[in-house]
Amino acid sequence: MRLDPRYTEFRPAPDLLADRVVLVTGAGDGIGRAIARSCAAHGATVVLLGRTVEKLERVYDTIRSEGGPEPAIYPMDLAGAMPPDYEALAERCGSELGRLDGLVHNAALIGVLGPIEHYSPEAWQELMQVNVNAPFLLSRALVPLMHRTASAHGHASIVFTSSGVGRRGRAYWGGYSVSKFAIEGLSQVLADELDGSVRVNSLNPGPVRTRMRASAFPAEDPQTLITPEEAARAWLWLLDARDVHGQVLDAQIP
């Protein structure tokens, strides 16, 4: 599987994200874990946001053992979080860390794969809560802090994680596909509203060797896919690429 040349030509300096703060959702596993480790390996203080404390603690321990800056653990169940929870998170980031240079929207549920007519309203609502409402509420709460960071330090970056089924609908992908279309729309609207000092882009990583991918394609050979660690470089690039804003990007060439 080939990566887009814009990413393969990217050679990050060891201190690429030194002194920056980056929040990653879904940081306990898969791509989120790899992004968090990659950011920390290049100097960032990472806010690890996820539902399962034990997973976040393992990522914390890994980052420290690899010599990265001490991360912050922030447990949050996006399925049940309410607007005041996001405001409290923003307040803590501002008061304890003083800035937020990067926000990676990675957490998502795949939900039920099957016909729309068989989708339960409860499953649909939970998926939309995690995949759409949570990124909206988190962005809404954190953009003011990111504006202040950009004003003081030059720029900040929001990266939404998309999917190929969020750009062209596919039968039986149900709420996941619809939610990723919504993420594309949210990314584009927010990018058009912001001035570019807070940059906003969406990234479709393509097929990556994760448990979510395996649940959707159980017959697929995982050895034919890139690893989360290989995929993480695309997010790393977007967190630093100061001239990239309002773009809809694919990390892999089909």
PDB file of C-alpha atoms in Angstrom:
ATOM      1  CA  MET A   1       0.000   0.000   0.000  1.00  0.00           C
ATOM      2  CA  ARG A   2       1.541   3.318  -1.063  1.00  0.00           C
ATOM      3  CA  LEU A   3       1.309   6.524   0.910  1.00  0.00           C
ATOM      4  CA  ASP A   4       0.514   9.851  -0.713  1.00  0.00           C
ATOM      5  CA  PRO A   5       3.846  11.489  -1.733  1.00  0.00           C
ATOM      6  CA  ARG A   6       3.068  14.502   0.451  1.00  0.00           C
ATOM      7  CA  TYR A   7       3.465  12.229   3.460  1.00  0.00           C
ATOM      8  CA  THR A   8       6.228   9.955   2.237  1.00  0.00           C
ATOM      9  CA  GLU A   9       8.433  13.007   1.624  1.00  0.00           C
ATOM     10  CA  PHE A  10       7.820  14.233   5.164  1.00  0.00           C
ATOM     11  CA  ARG A  11      10.830  13.754   7.418  1.00  0.00           C
ATOM     12  CA  PRO A  12       9.906  14.998  10.887  1.00  0.00           C
ATOM     13  CA  ALA A  13      12.642  16.467  13.036  1.00  0.00           C
ATOM     14  CA  PRO A  14      12.948  14.855  16.477  1.00  0.00           C
ATOM     15  CA  ASP A  15      11.773  18.104  18.096  1.00  0.00           C
ATOM     16  CA  LEU A  16       9.010  18.824  15.571  1.00  0.00           C
ATOM     17  CA  LEU A  17       6.347  19.298  18.269  1.00  0.00           C
ATOM     18  CA  ALA A  18       8.581  20.398  21.141  1.00  0.00           C
ATOM     19  CA  ASP A  19       6.771  22.489  23.767  1.00  0.00           C
ATOM     20  CA  ARG A  20       3.394  21.914  22.085  1.00  0.00           C
ATOM     21  CA  VAL A  21       0.275  20.376  23.602  1.00  0.00           C
ATOM     22  CA  VAL A  22      -1.815  17.952  21.544  1.00  0.00           C
ATOM     23  CA  LEU A  23      -5.086  16.300  22.593  1.00  0.00           C
ATOM     24  CA  VAL A  24      -5.921  12.938  21.002  1.00  0.00           C
ATOM     25  CA  THR A  25      -9.312  11.276  21.390  1.00  0.00           C
ATOM     26  CA  GLY A  26      -9.510   7.507  21.393  1.00  0.00           C
ATOM     27  CA  ALA A  27      -5.900   7.488  22.572  1.00  0.00           C
ATOM     28  CA  GLY A  28      -6.051   4.150  24.337  1.00  0.00           C
ATOM     29  CA  ASP A  29      -5.822   1.876  21.339  1.00  0.00           C
ATOM     30  CA  GLY A  30      -5.218   1.521  17.603  1.00  0.00           C
ATOM     31  CA  ILE A  31      -4.559   4.622  15.545  1.00  0.00           C
ATOM     32  CA  GLY A  32      -5.167   6.968  18.481  1.00  0.00           C
ATOM     33  CA  ARG A  33      -2.512   5.225  20.546  1.00  0.00           C
ATOM     34  CA  ALA A  34      -0.055   5.414  17.646  1.00  0.00           C
ATOM     35  CA  ILE A  35      -0.747   9.123  17.072  1.00  0.00           C
ATOM     36  CA  ALA A  36      -0.242   9.858  20.772  1.00  0.00           C
ATOM     37  CA  ARG A  37       3.067   7.986  20.830  1.00  0.00           C
ATOM     38  CA  SER A  38       4.258   9.663  17.643  1.00  0.00           C
ATOM     39  CA  CYS A  39       3.410  13.145  18.934  1.00  0.00           C
ATOM     40  CA  ALA A  40       5.171  12.463  22.222  1.00  0.00           C
ATOM     41  CA  ALA A  41       8.202  11.025  20.436  1.00  0.00           C
ATOM     42  CA  HIS A  42       8.529  14.362  18.633  1.00  0.00           C
ATOM     43  CA  GLY A  43       8.317  16.463  21.761  1.00  0.00           C
ATOM     44  CA  ALA A  44       4.614  17.116  22.409  1.00  0.00           C
ATOM     45  CA  THR A  45       2.835  16.928  25.729  1.00  0.00           C
ATOM     46  CA  VAL A  46      -0.116  14.713  24.844  1.00  0.00           C
ATOM     47  CA  VAL A  47      -3.539  14.754  26.484  1.00  0.00           C
ATOM     48  CA  LEU A  48      -4.738  11.159  26.312  1.00  0.00           C
ATOM     49  CA  LEU A  49      -8.530  11.161  26.124  1.00  0.00           C
ATOM     50  CA  GLY A  50     -10.413   7.902  26.135  1.00  0.00           C
ATOM     51  CA  ARG A  51     -13.019   5.792  27.873  1.00  0.00           C
ATOM     52  CA  THR A  52     -10.862   3.073  29.468  1.00  0.00           C
ATOM     53  CA  VAL A  53      -8.455   4.224  32.162  1.00  0.00           C
ATOM     54  CA  GLU A  54      -6.361   1.032  32.042  1.00  0.00           C
ATOM     55  CA  LYS A  55      -5.661   1.504  28.332  1.00  0.00           C
ATOM     56  CA  LEU A  56      -4.748   5.155  28.819  1.00  0.00           C
ATOM     57  CA  GLU A  57      -2.401   4.207  31.649  1.00  0.00           C
ATOM     58  CA  ARG A  58      -0.633   1.713  29.408  1.00  0.00           C
ATOM     59  CA  VAL A  59      -0.153   4.380  26.748  1.00  0.00           C
ATOM     60  CA  TYR A  60       1.095   6.761  29.439  1.00  0.00           C
ATOM     61  CA  ASP A  61       3.648   4.182  30.616  1.00  0.00           C
ATOM     62  CA  THR A  62       4.774   3.491  27.048  1.00  0.00           C
ATOM     63  CA  ILE A  63       5.308   7.181  26.297  1.00  0.00           C
ATOM     64  CA  ARG A  64       7.325   7.644  29.487  1.00  0.00           C
ATOM     65  CA  SER A  65       9.415   4.542  28.798  1.00  0.00           C
ATOM     66  CA  GLU A  66      10.149   5.885  25.321  1.00  0.00           C
ATOM     67  CA  GLY A  67      11.434   9.156  26.771  1.00  0.00           C
ATOM     68  CA  GLY A  68       8.501  11.393  25.810  1.00  0.00           C
ATOM     69  CA  PRO A  69       7.215  14.310  27.884  1.00  0.00           C
ATOM     70  CA  GLU A  70       4.835  13.335  30.658  1.00  0.00           C
ATOM     71  CA  PRO A  71       1.352  13.029  29.114  1.00  0.00           C
ATOM     72  CA  ALA A  72      -1.940  13.851  30.797  1.00  0.00           C
ATOM     73  CA  ILE A  73      -4.680  11.248  31.177  1.00  0.00           C
ATOM     74  CA  TYR A  74      -8.256  12.484  30.772  1.00  0.00           C
ATOM     75  CA  PRO A  75     -10.862   9.720  31.011  1.00  0.00           C
ATOM     76  CA  MET A  76     -14.124  10.573  29.243  1.00  0.00           C
ATOM     77  CA  ASP A  77     -16.912   8.386  27.898  1.00  0.00           C
ATOM     78  CA  LEU A  78     -17.984  10.256  24.784  1.00  0.00           C
ATOM     79  CA  ALA A  79     -21.225   8.286  24.616  1.00  0.00           C
ATOM     80  CA  GLY A  80     -22.448   9.869  27.825  1.00  0.00           C
ATOM     81  CA  ALA A  81     -20.537  13.158  28.063  1.00  0.00           C
ATOM     82  CA  MET A  82     -22.607  16.332  28.201  1.00  0.00           C
ATOM     83  CA  PRO A  83     -21.699  19.932  27.213  1.00  0.00           C
ATOM     84  CA  PRO A  84     -20.523  20.875  30.751  1.00  0.00           C
ATOM     85  CA  ASP A  85     -18.049  17.952  30.634  1.00  0.00           C
ATOM     86  CA  TYR A  86     -16.396  19.410  27.548  1.00  0.00           C
ATOM     87  CA  GLU A  87     -16.313  22.877  29.094  1.00  0.00           C
ATOM     88  CA  ALA A  88     -14.618  21.402  32.173  1.00  0.00           C
ATOM     89  CA  LEU A  89     -12.025  19.737  29.933  1.00  0.00           C
ATOM     90  CA  ALA A  90     -11.308  23.027  28.178  1.00  0.00           C
ATOM     91  CA  GLU A  91     -10.951  24.792  31.511  1.00  0.00           C
ATOM     92  CA  ARG A  92      -8.463  22.215  32.777  1.00  0.00           C
ATOM     93  CA  CYS A  93      -6.404  22.323  29.585  1.00  0.00           C
ATOM     94  CA  GLY A  94      -6.210  26.089  29.864  1.00  0.00           C
ATOM     95  CA  SER A  95      -5.463  26.275  33.576  1.00  0.00           C
ATOM     96  CA  GLU A  96      -3.057  23.318  33.846  1.00  0.00           C
ATOM     97  CA  LEU A  97      -1.365  23.289  30.443  1.00  0.00           C
ATOM     98  CA  GLY A  98      -1.846  26.889  29.322  1.00  0.00           C
ATOM     99  CA  ARG A  99      -2.269  26.116  25.640  1.00  0.00           C
ATOM    100  CA  LEU A 100      -3.569  23.666  23.045  1.00  0.00           C
ATOM    101  CA  ASP A 101      -1.670  23.436  19.769  1.00  0.00           C
ATOM    102  CA  GLY A 102      -3.305  20.366  18.292  1.00  0.00           C
ATOM    103  CA  LEU A 103      -6.628  18.531  18.461  1.00  0.00           C
ATOM    104  CA  VAL A 104      -6.967  15.115  16.822  1.00  0.00           C
ATOM    105  CA  HIS A 105     -10.530  13.804  16.507  1.00  0.00           C
ATOM    106  CA  ASN A 106      -9.885  10.077  16.277  1.00  0.00           C
ATOM    107  CA  ALA A 107     -12.384   8.281  18.542  1.00  0.00           C
ATOM    108  CA  ALA A 108     -15.276   6.600  16.729  1.00  0.00           C
ATOM    109  CA  LEU A 109     -17.635   3.670  16.869  1.00  0.00           C
ATOM    110  CA  ILE A 110     -18.157   1.491  13.823  1.00  0.00           C
ATOM    111  CA  GLY A 111     -21.634   0.522  14.966  1.00  0.00           C
ATOM    112  CA  VAL A 112     -23.879  -1.942  13.185  1.00  0.00           C
ATOM    113  CA  LEU A 113     -22.957  -2.994   9.661  1.00  0.00           C
ATOM    114  CA  GLY A 114     -26.187  -3.867   7.902  1.00  0.00           C
ATOM    115  CA  PRO A 115     -29.250  -2.428   6.164  1.00  0.00           C
ATOM    116  CA  ILE A 116     -30.572   0.910   7.376  1.00  0.00           C
ATOM    117  CA  GLU A 117     -34.021  -0.647   7.811  1.00  0.00           C
ATOM    118  CA  HIS A 118     -32.600  -2.994  10.453  1.00  0.00           C
ATOM    119  CA  TYR A 119     -30.835  -0.229  12.427  1.00  0.00           C
ATOM    120  CA  SER A 120     -32.236   0.321  15.912  1.00  0.00           C
ATOM    121  CA  PRO A 121     -32.812   3.978  16.857  1.00  0.00           C
ATOM    122  CA  GLU A 122     -30.788   3.408  20.039  1.00  0.00           C
ATOM    123  CA  ALA A 123     -27.720   2.120  18.179  1.00  0.00           C
ATOM    124  CA  TRP A 124     -28.005   4.979  15.674  1.00  0.00           C
ATOM    125  CA  GLN A 125     -28.198   7.609  18.398  1.00  0.00           C
ATOM    126  CA  GLU A 126     -25.222   6.211  20.316  1.00  0.00           C
ATOM    127  CA  LEU A 127     -23.085   6.154  17.181  1.00  0.00           C
ATOM    128  CA  MET A 128     -24.012   9.731  16.270  1.00  0.00           C
ATOM    129  CA  GLN A 129     -23.299  10.835  19.822  1.00  0.00           C
ATOM    130  CA  VAL A 130     -19.745   9.494  19.724  1.00  0.00           C
ATOM    131  CA  ASN A 131     -18.882  10.077  16.068  1.00  0.00           C
ATOM    132  CA  VAL A 132     -20.578  13.441  15.418  1.00  0.00           C
ATOM    133  CA  ASN A 133     -21.846  15.187  18.543  1.00  0.00           C
ATOM    134  CA  ALA A 134     -18.667  14.595  20.535  1.00  0.00           C
ATOM    135  CA  PRO A 135     -16.338  16.150  17.913  1.00  0.00           C
ATOM    136  CA  PHE A 136     -18.719  19.115  17.633  1.00  0.00           C
ATOM    137  CA  LEU A 137     -18.877  19.655  21.395  1.00  0.00           C
ATOM    138  CA  LEU A 138     -15.144  19.147  21.845  1.00  0.00           C
ATOM    139  CA  SER A 139     -14.274  21.565  19.039  1.00  0.00           C
ATOM    140  CA  ARG A 140     -16.767  24.112  20.341  1.00  0.00           C
ATOM    141  CA  ALA A 141     -15.216  23.975  23.816  1.00  0.00           C
ATOM    142  CA  LEU A 142     -11.559  23.992  22.758  1.00  0.00           C
ATOM    143  CA  VAL A 143     -11.427  26.403  19.796  1.00  0.00           C
ATOM    144  CA  PRO A 144     -11.208  29.493  22.055  1.00  0.00           C
ATOM    145  CA  LEU A 145      -8.103  28.065  23.765  1.00  0.00           C
ATOM    146  CA  MET A 146      -6.655  27.147  20.367  1.00  0.00           C
ATOM    147  CA  HIS A 147      -7.262  30.704  19.151  1.00  0.00           C
ATOM    148  CA  ARG A 148      -5.269  32.009  22.115  1.00  0.00           C
ATOM    149  CA  THR A 149      -2.518  29.488  21.437  1.00  0.00           C
ATOM    150  CA  ALA A 150      -2.357  30.485  17.770  1.00  0.00           C
ATOM    151  CA  SER A 151      -2.214  34.166  18.667  1.00  0.00           C
ATOM    152  CA  ALA A 152       0.668  33.576  21.070  1.00  0.00           C
ATOM    153  CA  HIS A 153       2.620  30.964  19.161  1.00  0.00           C
ATOM    154  CA  GLY A 154       1.714  31.340  15.484  1.00  0.00           C
ATOM    155  CA  HIS A 155      -0.675  28.515  14.677  1.00  0.00           C
ATOM    156  CA  ALA A 156      -2.729  25.564  15.894  1.00  0.00           C
ATOM    157  CA  SER A 157      -4.220  22.574  14.110  1.00  0.00           C
ATOM    158  CA  ILE A 158      -7.409  20.487  14.210  1.00  0.00           C
ATOM    159  CA  VAL A 159      -7.450  17.172  12.347  1.00  0.00           C
ATOM    160  CA  PHE A 160     -10.708  15.274  11.822  1.00  0.00           C
ATOM    161  CA  THR A 161     -10.422  11.566  11.052  1.00  0.00           C
ATOM    162  CA  SER A 162     -12.616  10.622   8.110  1.00  0.00           C
ATOM    163  CA  SER A 163     -13.168   7.517   5.996  1.00  0.00           C
ATOM    164  CA  GLY A 164     -13.636   6.494   2.394  1.00  0.00           C
ATOM    165  CA  VAL A 165     -17.276   5.663   3.207  1.00  0.00           C
ATOM    166  CA  GLY A 166     -17.676   9.242   4.395  1.00  0.00           C
ATOM    167  CA  ARG A 167     -16.997  10.494   0.890  1.00  0.00           C
ATOM    168  CA  ARG A 168     -18.955   7.931  -1.076  1.00  0.00           C
ATOM    169  CA  GLY A 169     -21.766   6.057   0.631  1.00  0.00           C
ATOM    170  CA  ARG A 170     -21.622   2.284   0.623  1.00  0.00           C
ATOM    171  CA  ALA A 171     -24.409  -0.193   1.255  1.00  0.00           C
ATOM    172  CA  TYR A 172     -24.593  -1.693   4.738  1.00  0.00           C
ATOM    173  CA  TRP A 173     -22.155   0.791   6.297  1.00  0.00           C
ATOM    174  CA  GLY A 174     -25.124   2.457   7.962  1.00  0.00           C
ATOM    175  CA  GLY A 175     -24.550   5.035  10.662  1.00  0.00           C
ATOM    176  CA  TYR A 176     -20.762   4.899  10.419  1.00  0.00           C
ATOM    177  CA  SER A 177     -20.840   6.084   6.812  1.00  0.00           C
ATOM    178  CA  VAL A 178     -23.403   8.779   7.590  1.00  0.00           C
ATOM    179  CA  SER A 179     -21.402   9.965  10.597  1.00  0.00           C
ATOM    180  CA  LYS A 180     -18.248  10.326   8.518  1.00  0.00           C
ATOM    181  CA  PHE A 181     -20.137  12.389   5.930  1.00  0.00           C
ATOM    182  CA  ALA A 182     -21.122  14.615   8.859  1.00  0.00           C
ATOM    183  CA  ILE A 183     -17.498  14.844   9.993  1.00  0.00           C
ATOM    184  CA  GLU A 184     -16.486  15.977   6.514  1.00  0.00           C
ATOM    185  CA  GLY A 185     -19.145  18.684   6.678  1.00  0.00           C
ATOM    186  CA  LEU A 186     -18.143  19.783  10.180  1.00  0.00           C
ATOM    187  CA  SER A 187     -14.509  19.978   9.132  1.00  0.00           C
ATOM    188  CA  GLN A 188     -15.288  22.080   6.055  1.00  0.00           C
ATOM    189  CA  VAL A 189     -17.636  24.454   7.882  1.00  0.00           C
ATOM    190  CA  LEU A 190     -15.176  24.979  10.717  1.00  0.00           C
ATOM    191  CA  ALA A 191     -12.296  25.494   8.285  1.00  0.00           C
ATOM    192  CA  ASP A 192     -14.315  28.136   6.433  1.00  0.00           C
ATOM    193  CA  GLU A 193     -15.121  29.921   9.682  1.00  0.00           C
ATOM    194  CA  LEU A 194     -11.600  29.977  11.085  1.00  0.00           C
ATOM    195  CA  ASP A 195      -8.898  32.206   9.667  1.00  0.00           C
ATOM    196  CA  GLY A 196      -6.190  29.630   9.087  1.00  0.00           C
ATOM    197  CA  SER A 197      -4.219  30.426  12.211  1.00  0.00           C
ATOM    198  CA  VAL A 198      -6.234  27.550  13.641  1.00  0.00           C
ATOM    199  CA  ARG A 199      -5.988  25.175  10.706  1.00  0.00           C
ATOM    200  CA  VAL A 200      -8.665  22.536  10.078  1.00  0.00           C
ATOM    201  CA  ASN A 201      -8.321  19.511   7.816  1.00  0.00           C
ATOM    202  CA  SER A 202      -9.897  16.074   7.421  1.00  0.00           C
ATOM    203  CA  LEU A 203      -7.852  12.950   6.846  1.00  0.00           C
ATOM    204  CA  ASN A 204      -8.946   9.557   5.559  1.00  0.00           C
ATOM    205  CA  PRO A 205      -6.235   7.115   6.671  1.00  0.00           C
ATOM    206  CA  GLY A 206      -7.398   4.342   4.346  1.00  0.00           C
ATOM    207  CA  PRO A 207      -7.071   0.677   5.346  1.00  0.00           C
ATOM    208  CA  VAL A 208      -5.039   0.343   8.553  1.00  0.00           C
ATOM    209  CA  ARG A 209      -4.289  -2.759  10.636  1.00  0.00           C
ATOM    210  CA  THR A 210      -6.663  -2.168  13.550  1.00  0.00           C
ATOM    211  CA  ARG A 211      -9.241  -4.177  15.444  1.00  0.00           C
ATOM    212  CA  MET A 212     -12.000  -1.994  14.029  1.00  0.00           C
ATOM    213  CA  ARG A 213     -10.837  -2.787  10.507  1.00  0.00           C
ATOM    214  CA  ALA A 214     -10.656  -6.506  11.332  1.00  0.00           C
ATOM    215  CA  SER A 215     -14.226  -6.467  12.671  1.00  0.00           C
ATOM    216  CA  ALA A 216     -15.468  -4.996   9.394  1.00  0.00           C
ATOM    217  CA  PHE A 217     -13.301  -7.173   7.115  1.00  0.00           C
ATOM    218  CA  PRO A 218     -12.712 -10.458   8.999  1.00  0.00           C
ATOM    219  CA  ALA A 219     -11.459 -12.309   5.896  1.00  0.00           C
ATOM    220  CA  GLU A 220      -8.843  -9.661   5.054  1.00  0.00           C
ATOM    221  CA  ASP A 221      -5.159 -10.462   5.566  1.00  0.00           C
ATOM    222  CA  PRO A 222      -3.957  -7.815   8.065  1.00  0.00           C
ATOM    223  CA  GLN A 223      -0.393  -8.199   6.820  1.00  0.00           C
ATOM    224  CA  THR A 224      -1.436  -6.439   3.603  1.00  0.00           C
ATOM    225  CA  LEU A 225      -2.290  -3.271   5.568  1.00  0.00           C
ATOM    226  CA  ILE A 226      -0.111  -0.538   6.984  1.00  0.00           C
ATOM    227  CA  THR A 227       0.270  -0.437  10.756  1.00  0.00           C
ATOM    228  CA  PRO A 228      -1.140   2.313  12.983  1.00  0.00           C
ATOM    229  CA  GLU A 229       2.430   3.457  13.605  1.00  0.00           C
ATOM    230  CA  GLU A 230       3.004   3.903   9.877  1.00  0.00           C
ATOM    231  CA  ALA A 231      -0.334   5.690   9.493  1.00  0.00           C
ATOM    232  CA  ALA A 232       0.370   8.101  12.366  1.00  0.00           C
ATOM    233  CA  ARG A 233       2.891  10.044  10.295  1.00  0.00           C
ATOM    234  CA  ALA A 234       0.051  11.630   8.286  1.00  0.00           C
ATOM    235  CA  TRP A 235      -1.471  13.167  11.430  1.00  0.00           C
ATOM    236  CA  LEU A 236       1.968  14.280  12.575  1.00  0.00           C
ATOM    237  CA  TRP A 237       2.450  16.077   9.263  1.00  0.00           C
ATOM    238  CA  LEU A 238      -0.909  17.832   9.455  1.00  0.00           C
ATOM    239  CA  LEU A 239      -0.322  18.968  13.024  1.00  0.00           C
ATOM    240  CA  ASP A 240       2.739  20.884  11.810  1.00  0.00           C
ATOM    241  CA  ALA A 241       1.978  21.756   8.148  1.00  0.00           C
ATOM    242  CA  ARG A 242       1.351  25.485   8.483  1.00  0.00           C
ATOM    243  CA  ASP A 243       0.300  25.993   4.867  1.00  0.00           C
ATOM    244  CA  VAL A 244      -2.364  23.246   4.787  1.00  0.00           C
ATOM    245  CA  HIS A 245      -5.878  24.379   5.725  1.00  0.00           C
ATOM    246  CA  GLY A 246      -9.398  23.392   4.690  1.00  0.00           C
ATOM    247  CA  GLN A 247      -8.212  20.282   2.868  1.00  0.00           C
ATOM    248  CA  VAL A 248      -9.882  16.885   2.397  1.00  0.00           C
ATOM    249  CA  LEU A 249      -6.960  14.468   2.353  1.00  0.00           C
ATOM    250  CA  ASP A 250      -6.300  10.779   1.778  1.00  0.00           C
ATOM    251  CA  ALA A 251      -3.258   9.252   3.433  1.00  0.00           C
ATOM    252  CA  GLN A 252      -3.143   6.317   1.025  1.00  0.00           C
ATOM    253  CA  ILE A 253      -3.506   6.120  -2.717  1.00  0.00           C
ATOM    254  CA  PRO A 254      -6.158   3.505  -3.589  1.00  0.00           C
TER     255      PRO A 254
END
